[in-house]
């Protein structure tokens, strides 16, 4: 049906609405999941479509043709002469009719409702299509049948944003207790009652003062657009709560707000990992959110040049995070990780753990985390937020958050640890009633993720992972549709409204403070879930949680630098009195100085001007160099676990200890040089597992061999953007000054963005990426053992070189470069295809550029180790290698093979 409008110049405009024809018949002609209906003026006078094309601009969804400039809607304009023939208006042909056709392709609709909300005529309606949804029977309905057809059609099986197969059990069957006669209801608006204020996240030395118990949750820069992240960050600052960054680090423009941000270190370890002492803290991710234990994957098309700048990876490649957090394989190793972070951050910064609550031993995990030294534990339930995952992984909802919170709180109380650690609970919390219930169950704070995104326009269309979000929440290209300052005010209004509700509920129970609410368990469950009913359905509070005795924590991890320095002041001053010309030699005496003591001594030495350290008689001391801002560290002896982690611009040498007492080889233990940006690290011996894991930049030289998972998730280099970061002036800045600065920087960005197309805008960041230098690691490989398995697993840039000094026939283990998305490995010696990991290929020749590159690093390796007395056997092998290399370098080069990713670079849209 069409309507006709006659203009004064006698050109008649004919307007019509048409639907695209299906391209398939039979069972594969599924039709649209949602039906889009647009009314015209004839059907609904005054409210019909006027062909303004607002819907065309609003809709961005097109999975079949992702590079298409239009989504569900497109507008076609035809020019006709008086006889109805098509004419070319630009050629000056006579035009009598102009036909405007609004084409609708409902197959692409995901029910995001952007078109409905933006239409000035309210002429668009979107509803479930019965032809798609009403198939099958109760047991095997449309969901099962259409999933089968989608898979047979080779359609994507990835989704996002709430695909739980069951309801959350948060809305129904919960009752909060009435007030008792001796504790009558009070008016929280006019009396001092229900004041859930002045709380702190963290209960020991590190604390963050909070004005609300409702937090946002970790969602990364990349999963969210720039504007969505900025709106959420500004809302958190306005509300007086920390902002959780997610795994994608923070944008340089947002660094003035660092003191309000808690970084997340996930299994991908993305980011430059600089200026960490400026942040409020770090959260370690021990359980995946939407993936039920599986690692995440940011698809290549979403990993644009700006994302690569933040995450220090190669752009337009898939970013894969491994399933487990590899830097610690067991509960027993957690304290070492906390120790490393504490040395890095200092005593006043928070260290948290994010755990997903589906494991059978979840209570034991919560206790282990508290004993390891974490300041807070985030208990995760629900089924994730914007995280992309395969549908089969998302069709399991986590345990109910009230039950999980109860378990964590109960376990910590039983062990006498509850007053040592804060609990944040998140997942499935949809409103103030849920939040209050969760706090009554034992949470200090409650996290809401999707609730904040609804404010930005989210209607849970489940297209977060596609980069096509029409509201601009999870699509960076359309992020400008969000106004961060206004959106942050709306988020603040939402949380303040929820907060006021919770204070009213607290007052109704006769409660006065935040502490009164946490763990009060003044509620009952009367539903059909047997687990919840058995836990909360009967019995009194004291039967649910007995009054356990508080335990005094004597763990050395809880002792601050100040306390240790005062206790050992005489020893510290004796050592520090040896400072000469910005240098300090410290005799460890093998076991005379503990790891933390050594770290504190070195920090105080730096404050007194020391730039170069020589550590003698070292025997496995941990965390050497972590958090130490100096120029050079030389270690004579064995470097312990997690040494040189997070170092920046430091030269480090580890040399053997051939003393009169004993011989200590220059080896390094587990997790050494992780997440680091050194100028160079030289180890005159072997290294163990996870050496240089997550390393961002620098040169790493190992005289002999490496263990398992060396160079795990190696990054692609540190851009100058991060080298020039300076946020010192905002460390003590007031809230308003910080907000004004990040808004000013955003306005500058927005002005630039408006002057160019999206891809042109991203090209500016491509130029910055080209200037960086990737990290390089070179191993000699000694006679005792070859390289371990999983060399350069999941590498996202960087170069690994295996020289094979000892001429082993097969110098490396299995799963070589498995999951590598960028970078390369050069391996000298025999390497079979069976030894290669998934997603890589072997090249058996070198280019001239490869030879030039290898020659430089081989020369540097030789110069570094040729005069070091490592051991008799290796010294001989290295001498023979040098002679062979200098006499016939081409013969050496001819025995190298090169490993690179199979995947190609993603196509880039010119739009």
XYZ file of N, CA and C in Angstrom, residues 495-665:
513
model
N 21.035 4.467 41.077
C 21.653 3.861 42.257
C 21.182 4.559 43.530
N 21.079 5.887 43.489
C 20.611 6.607 44.673
C 19.179 6.225 45.024
N 18.361 5.982 44.009
C 16.984 5.549 44.249
C 16.967 4.166 44.906
N 17.764 3.228 44.355
C 17.870 1.897 44.957
C 18.397 1.988 46.396
N 19.404 2.841 46.580
C 20.026 2.995 47.892
C 19.006 3.486 48.923
N 18.186 4.433 48.519
C 17.158 4.957 49.428
C 16.146 3.868 49.778
N 15.780 3.036 48.781
C 14.895 1.902 49.063
C 15.495 0.999 50.147
N 16.775 0.694 49.998
C 17.433 -0.215 50.930
C 17.503 0.386 52.325
N 17.702 1.684 52.414
C 17.714 2.323 53.727
C 16.332 2.263 54.372
N 15.296 2.368 53.552
C 13.949 2.238 54.080
C 13.690 0.840 54.610
N 14.165 -0.171 53.874
C 14.015 -1.550 54.336
C 14.792 -1.780 55.628
N 15.999 -1.208 55.717
C 16.798 -1.367 56.929
C 16.116 -0.714 58.122
N 15.583 0.483 57.901
C 14.888 1.172 58.993
C 13.673 0.382 59.454
N 12.984 -0.257 58.488
C 11.824 -1.051 58.841
C 12.158 -2.256 59.696
N 13.417 -2.675 59.672
C 13.864 -3.785 60.506
C 14.515 -3.296 61.798
N 14.440 -1.994 62.017
C 15.036 -1.448 63.227
C 16.541 -1.365 63.180
N 17.100 -1.347 61.965
C 18.561 -1.301 61.813
C 19.025 0.131 61.627
N 20.237 0.400 62.069
C 20.744 1.771 62.034
C 21.906 1.944 61.068
N 22.804 0.986 60.998
C 24.033 1.155 60.218
C 24.213 0.034 59.204
N 25.201 0.221 58.359
C 25.588 -0.770 57.364
C 25.958 -2.091 58.032
N 26.678 -2.025 59.139
C 27.098 -3.239 59.840
C 25.912 -4.030 60.365
N 24.818 -3.328 60.709
C 23.624 -4.026 61.195
C 23.023 -4.914 60.107
N 23.119 -4.472 58.869
C 22.461 -5.158 57.760
C 23.248 -6.396 57.329
N 24.579 -6.249 57.228
C 25.410 -7.301 56.634
C 25.350 -8.582 57.470
N 24.869 -9.647 56.849
C 24.829 -10.944 57.510
C 23.730 -11.114 58.529
N 22.736 -10.182 58.568
C 21.669 -10.282 59.566
C 20.712 -11.431 59.264
N 20.592 -11.808 58.013
C 19.741 -12.929 57.580
C 18.304 -12.814 58.088
N 17.744 -11.632 58.036
C 16.374 -11.403 58.489
C 15.415 -11.587 57.321
N 15.385 -12.777 56.768
C 14.483 -13.077 55.663
C 14.209 -14.569 55.658
N 13.221 -14.973 54.875
C 12.880 -16.384 54.731
C 12.574 -16.685 53.268
N 12.887 -17.900 52.878
C 12.536 -18.385 51.535
C 11.421 -19.415 51.685
N 10.331 -19.261 50.888
C 9.216 -20.194 51.000
C 8.836 -20.770 49.635
N 9.834 -20.868 48.739
C 9.571 -21.375 47.403
C 9.822 -22.868 47.288
N 9.892 -23.316 46.035
C 9.966 -24.752 45.754
C 11.382 -25.282 45.591
N 12.391 -24.395 45.573
C 13.768 -24.857 45.405
C 14.227 -25.533 46.697
N 14.527 -26.833 46.673
C 14.873 -27.543 47.917
C 16.154 -27.031 48.553
N 17.138 -26.629 47.739
C 18.399 -26.129 48.293
C 18.170 -24.840 49.063
N 17.438 -23.911 48.454
C 17.180 -22.633 49.107
C 16.268 -22.801 50.315
N 15.283 -23.695 50.206
C 14.370 -23.892 51.336
C 15.096 -24.527 52.521
N 15.947 -25.492 52.239
C 16.687 -26.145 53.319
C 17.606 -25.150 54.013
N 18.151 -24.199 53.247
C 19.103 -23.231 53.803
C 18.401 -22.084 54.518
N 17.345 -21.549 53.901
C 16.734 -20.325 54.421
C 15.260 -20.471 54.808
N 14.678 -21.645 54.601
C 13.239 -21.761 54.750
C 12.755 -22.006 56.160
N 13.633 -22.465 57.034
C 13.181 -22.747 58.398
C 14.348 -22.561 59.354
N 14.030 -22.451 60.615
C 15.086 -22.265 61.602
C 15.385 -20.801 61.851
N 16.004 -20.525 62.983
C 16.346 -19.153 63.347
C 17.739 -18.793 62.835
N 18.034 -17.510 62.949
C 19.308 -17.004 62.436
C 20.497 -17.700 63.093
N 20.450 -17.867 64.399
C 21.606 -18.450 65.076
C 21.844 -19.907 64.699
N 20.795 -20.551 64.129
C 20.981 -21.911 63.632
C 21.611 -21.904 62.244
N 21.384 -20.818 61.501
C 21.989 -20.703 60.166
C 23.469 -20.373 60.278
N 23.824 -19.463 61.152
C 25.216 -19.041 61.308
C 25.533 -18.906 62.790
N 26.166 -19.881 63.391
C 26.559 -19.767 64.797
C 27.525 -18.605 65.011
N 27.665 -18.194 66.235
C 28.552 -17.081 66.578
C 29.968 -17.609 66.772
N 30.755 -17.553 65.712
C 32.105 -18.095 65.769
C 33.077 -17.081 66.364
N 34.147 -17.584 66.918
C 35.163 -16.740 67.515
C 36.066 -16.151 66.442
N 36.413 -14.877 66.607
C 37.292 -14.205 65.647
C 38.726 -14.712 65.813
N 39.382 -14.976 64.688
C 40.762 -15.452 64.697
C 41.715 -14.305 64.411
N 42.801 -14.260 65.149
C 43.824 -13.249 64.905
C 44.733 -13.726 63.775
N 44.886 -12.896 62.729
C 45.692 -13.296 61.579
C 47.158 -12.943 61.818
N 48.017 -13.960 61.771
C 49.443 -13.737 61.974
C 50.254 -13.905 60.692
N 49.553 -14.038 59.581
C 50.227 -14.217 58.299
C 51.137 -13.016 58.031
N 52.366 -13.299 57.621
C 53.310 -12.202 57.378
C 52.866 -11.297 56.242
N 51.959 -11.797 55.400
C 51.458 -10.960 54.311
C 50.683 -9.757 54.831
N 50.168 -9.848 56.049
C 49.381 -8.765 56.609
C 50.242 -7.742 57.349
N 51.532 -8.002 57.426
C 52.423 -7.056 58.095
C 52.835 -5.982 57.099
N 52.620 -4.732 57.440
C 52.904 -3.626 56.531
C 54.400 -3.357 56.464
N 54.791 -2.607 55.450
C 56.199 -2.224 55.299
C 56.669 -1.436 56.517
N 55.809 -0.569 57.026
C 56.170 0.246 58.191
C 56.436 -0.630 59.409
N 55.568 -1.629 59.625
C 55.738 -2.520 60.777
C 57.035 -3.311 60.685
N 57.323 -3.849 59.511
C 58.549 -4.637 59.324
C 59.779 -3.759 59.499
N 59.728 -2.531 58.942
C 60.870 -1.621 59.039
C 61.147 -1.236 60.489
N 60.108 -1.032 61.271
C 60.298 -0.695 62.683
C 60.851 -1.868 63.469
N 60.360 -3.061 63.152
C 60.807 -4.254 63.865
C 62.257 -4.582 63.560
N 62.686 -4.323 62.312
C 64.047 -4.679 61.881
C 64.874 -3.421 61.589
N 64.593 -2.352 62.276
C 65.210 -1.053 61.961
C 66.733 -1.106 62.037
N 67.278 -1.796 63.049
C 68.737 -1.851 63.182
C 69.374 -2.548 61.987
N 68.797 -3.684 61.576
C 69.335 -4.425 60.440
C 69.188 -3.618 59.157
N 68.054 -2.976 58.991
C 67.808 -2.183 57.789
C 68.830 -1.046 57.686
N 69.038 -0.332 58.783
C 69.962 0.812 58.750
C 71.394 0.356 58.521
N 71.746 -0.810 59.044
C 73.092 -1.354 58.808
C 73.322 -1.586 57.324
N 72.314 -2.117 56.644
C 72.439 -2.383 55.205
C 72.430 -1.082 54.421
N 71.512 -0.176 54.774
C 71.380 1.081 54.023
C 72.566 2.016 54.218
N 73.350 1.799 55.252
C 74.530 2.648 55.481
C 75.617 2.396 54.433
N 75.464 1.338 53.632
C 76.470 0.994 52.607
C 76.202 1.658 51.265
N 75.232 2.555 51.189
C 74.934 3.247 49.926
C 76.122 4.111 49.525
N 76.588 3.934 48.281
C 77.704 4.724 47.760
C 77.433 5.088 46.309
N 77.417 6.382 46.023
C 77.290 6.875 44.645
C 76.111 6.225 43.911
N 74.932 6.293 44.509
C 73.694 5.773 43.920
C 73.717 4.259 43.722
N 74.620 3.561 44.439
C 74.707 2.112 44.338
C 74.621 1.497 45.731
N 74.095 0.268 45.791
C 74.003 -0.438 47.065
C 74.229 -1.918 46.835
N 75.177 -2.479 47.593
C 75.410 -3.920 47.596
C 74.794 -4.506 48.857
N 73.997 -5.550 48.683
C 73.343 -6.204 49.821
C 73.756 -7.673 49.825
N 74.358 -8.110 50.916
C 74.710 -9.525 51.074
C 73.525 -10.223 51.741
N 72.818 -11.047 50.977
C 71.636 -11.732 51.488
C 72.023 -12.804 52.500
N 73.220 -13.329 52.341
C 73.655 -14.392 53.250
C 72.828 -15.658 53.086
N 72.379 -15.896 51.886
C 71.551 -17.058 51.534
C 70.192 -17.035 52.231
N 70.138 -17.106 53.552
C 68.848 -17.166 54.250
C 68.733 -16.128 55.361
N 69.553 -15.082 55.291
C 69.566 -14.102 56.372
C 68.539 -12.976 56.189
N 68.051 -12.812 54.988
C 67.050 -11.770 54.727
C 65.886 -12.399 53.980
N 64.676 -12.234 54.495
C 63.501 -12.786 53.846
C 63.086 -11.933 52.648
N 62.199 -12.517 51.841
C 61.795 -11.880 50.579
C 61.196 -10.496 50.790
N 60.182 -10.401 51.664
C 59.519 -9.115 51.880
C 60.465 -8.100 52.509
N 61.303 -8.559 53.431
C 62.273 -7.650 54.047
C 63.202 -7.066 52.996
N 63.683 -7.909 52.097
C 64.569 -7.447 51.027
C 63.857 -6.423 50.147
N 62.592 -6.695 49.818
C 61.839 -5.770 48.985
C 61.698 -4.415 49.673
N 61.416 -4.415 50.969
C 61.240 -3.164 51.709
C 62.550 -2.392 51.819
N 63.655 -3.113 52.011
C 64.963 -2.461 52.061
C 65.258 -1.761 50.743
N 64.992 -2.454 49.634
C 65.279 -1.875 48.320
C 64.393 -0.660 48.052
N 63.142 -0.695 48.487
C 62.262 0.466 48.301
C 62.779 1.675 49.074
N 63.218 1.444 50.313
C 63.761 2.550 51.107
C 65.058 3.064 50.490
N 65.861 2.171 49.936
C 67.097 2.582 49.278
C 66.802 3.471 48.076
N 65.766 3.128 47.311
C 65.380 3.956 46.165
C 64.959 5.337 46.645
N 64.227 5.388 47.758
C 63.818 6.693 48.302
C 65.031 7.521 48.716
N 66.154 6.844 49.018
C 67.386 7.545 49.400
C 68.310 7.766 48.218
N 67.817 7.492 47.005
C 68.582 7.846 45.811
C 69.305 6.727 45.110
N 69.165 5.489 45.558
C 69.867 4.366 44.925
C 69.241 4.052 43.566
N 70.080 3.854 42.558
C 69.623 3.513 41.218
C 70.124 2.142 40.745
N 71.179 1.632 41.401
C 71.753 0.349 40.979
C 71.984 -0.529 42.215
N 71.549 -1.803 42.107
C 71.681 -2.748 43.207
C 72.543 -3.938 42.787
N 73.343 -4.443 43.730
C 74.037 -5.719 43.561
C 73.654 -6.588 44.755
N 72.926 -7.688 44.478
C 72.452 -8.582 45.525
C 73.301 -9.843 45.501
N 74.022 -10.086 46.586
C 74.968 -11.204 46.633
C 74.416 -12.337 47.495
N 74.824 -13.570 47.158
C 74.444 -14.760 47.919
C 72.929 -14.901 48.045
N 72.266 -14.826 46.902
C 70.806 -14.945 46.849
C 70.441 -16.424 46.712
N 69.443 -16.860 47.504
C 69.049 -18.267 47.474
C 67.518 -18.366 47.444
N 66.934 -18.009 46.288
C 65.505 -18.217 46.088
C 64.604 -17.158 46.690
N 65.136 -16.002 47.075
C 64.259 -14.931 47.577
C 63.285 -14.521 46.475
N 62.033 -14.309 46.850
C 60.971 -13.986 45.890
C 60.873 -12.473 45.673
N 60.073 -12.116 44.700
C 59.634 -10.740 44.380
C 60.780 -9.729 44.340
N 61.963 -10.164 43.978
C 63.063 -9.207 43.826
C 62.725 -8.259 42.674
N 62.874 -6.990 42.905
C 62.654 -5.987 41.857
C 61.224 -5.529 41.703
N 60.254 -6.239 42.266
C 58.854 -5.857 42.091
C 58.560 -4.569 42.833
N 58.089 -3.573 42.097
C 57.788 -2.279 42.698
C 59.005 -1.422 42.953
N 60.176 -1.837 42.460
C 61.424 -1.091 42.691
C 61.720 -0.229 41.461
N 61.746 1.067 41.616
C 61.983 1.988 40.501
C 63.465 2.370 40.479
N 64.235 1.585 39.752
C 65.666 1.842 39.666
C 66.143 1.586 38.237
N 67.453 1.640 38.031
C 68.008 1.466 36.690
C 68.534 0.051 36.456
N 69.157 -0.559 37.476
C 69.803 -1.853 37.251
C 69.825 -2.670 38.537
N 69.589 -3.979 38.382
C 69.670 -4.928 39.494
C 70.503 -6.121 39.033
N 71.535 -6.465 39.783
C 72.326 -7.662 39.507
C 72.148 -8.630 40.668
N 71.775 -9.848 40.347
C 71.544 -10.894 41.346
C 72.590 -11.973 41.156
N 73.317 -12.281 42.241
C 74.291 -13.377 42.173
C 73.717 -14.547 42.949
N 73.173 -15.537 42.179
C 72.554 -16.683 42.815
C 71.236 -17.043 42.155
N 70.328 -17.599 42.941
C 69.059 -18.130 42.444
C 67.932 -17.128 42.669
N 67.274 -16.711 41.592
C 66.128 -15.798 41.691
C 64.861 -16.606 41.953
N 64.111 -16.246 43.003
C 62.952 -17.023 43.413
C 61.694 -16.697 42.643
N 60.597 -17.318 43.067
C 59.306 -17.159 42.390
C 58.883 -15.690 42.305
N 58.328 -15.346 41.157
C 57.727 -14.027 40.922
C 58.723 -12.875 41.053
N 60.009 -13.150 40.901
C 60.974 -12.049 40.839
C 60.780 -11.248 39.546
N 61.106 -9.987 39.593
C 61.124 -9.079 38.438
C 59.742 -8.913 37.805
N 58.678 -9.210 38.554
C 57.326 -9.015 38.020
C 56.983 -7.538 37.942
N 56.349 -7.119 36.865
C 55.845 -5.755 36.669
C 56.952 -4.706 36.606
N 58.224 -5.118 36.446
C 59.298 -4.120 36.397
C 59.169 -3.282 35.129
N 59.703 -2.068 35.192
C 59.622 -1.152 34.050
C 60.954 -0.442 33.870
N 61.503 -0.549 32.654
C 62.737 0.157 32.291
C 63.906 -0.149 33.231
N 64.042 -1.390 33.634
C 65.141 -1.818 34.509
C 65.978 -2.854 33.774
N 67.295 -2.744 33.901
C 68.190 -3.778 33.386
C 68.482 -4.749 34.522
N 68.314 -6.054 34.255
C 68.478 -7.074 35.298
C 69.432 -8.151 34.815
N 70.398 -8.501 35.655
C 71.339 -9.577 35.355
C 71.313 -10.587 36.505
N 71.205 -11.863 36.160
C 71.322 -12.934 37.148
C 72.551 -13.748 36.778
N 73.525 -13.823 37.691
C 74.799 -14.484 37.400
C 75.057 -15.578 38.437
N 75.878 -16.577 38.100
C 76.137 -17.677 39.051
C 76.917 -17.195 40.269
N 76.761 -17.950 41.344
C 77.490 -17.664 42.571
C 78.517 -18.770 42.797
N 79.729 -18.530 42.347
C 80.817 -19.486 42.564
C 81.605 -19.029 43.787
N 81.032 -19.212 44.968
C 81.682 -18.745 46.194
C 82.436 -19.885 46.859
N 83.138 -19.534 47.934
C 83.894 -20.554 48.668
C 82.964 -21.461 49.463
N 81.752 -20.980 49.787
C 80.810 -21.787 50.566
C 80.115 -22.832 49.703
N 79.573 -22.390 48.578
C 78.819 -23.290 47.713
C 78.701 -22.668 46.334
N 78.214 -23.454 45.383
C 77.942 -22.930 44.046
C 76.435 -22.887 43.842
N 75.938 -21.701 43.505
C 74.515 -21.522 43.246
C 74.360 -21.104 41.791
N 73.720 -21.928 40.968
C 73.561 -21.551 39.556
C 72.649 -20.342 39.393
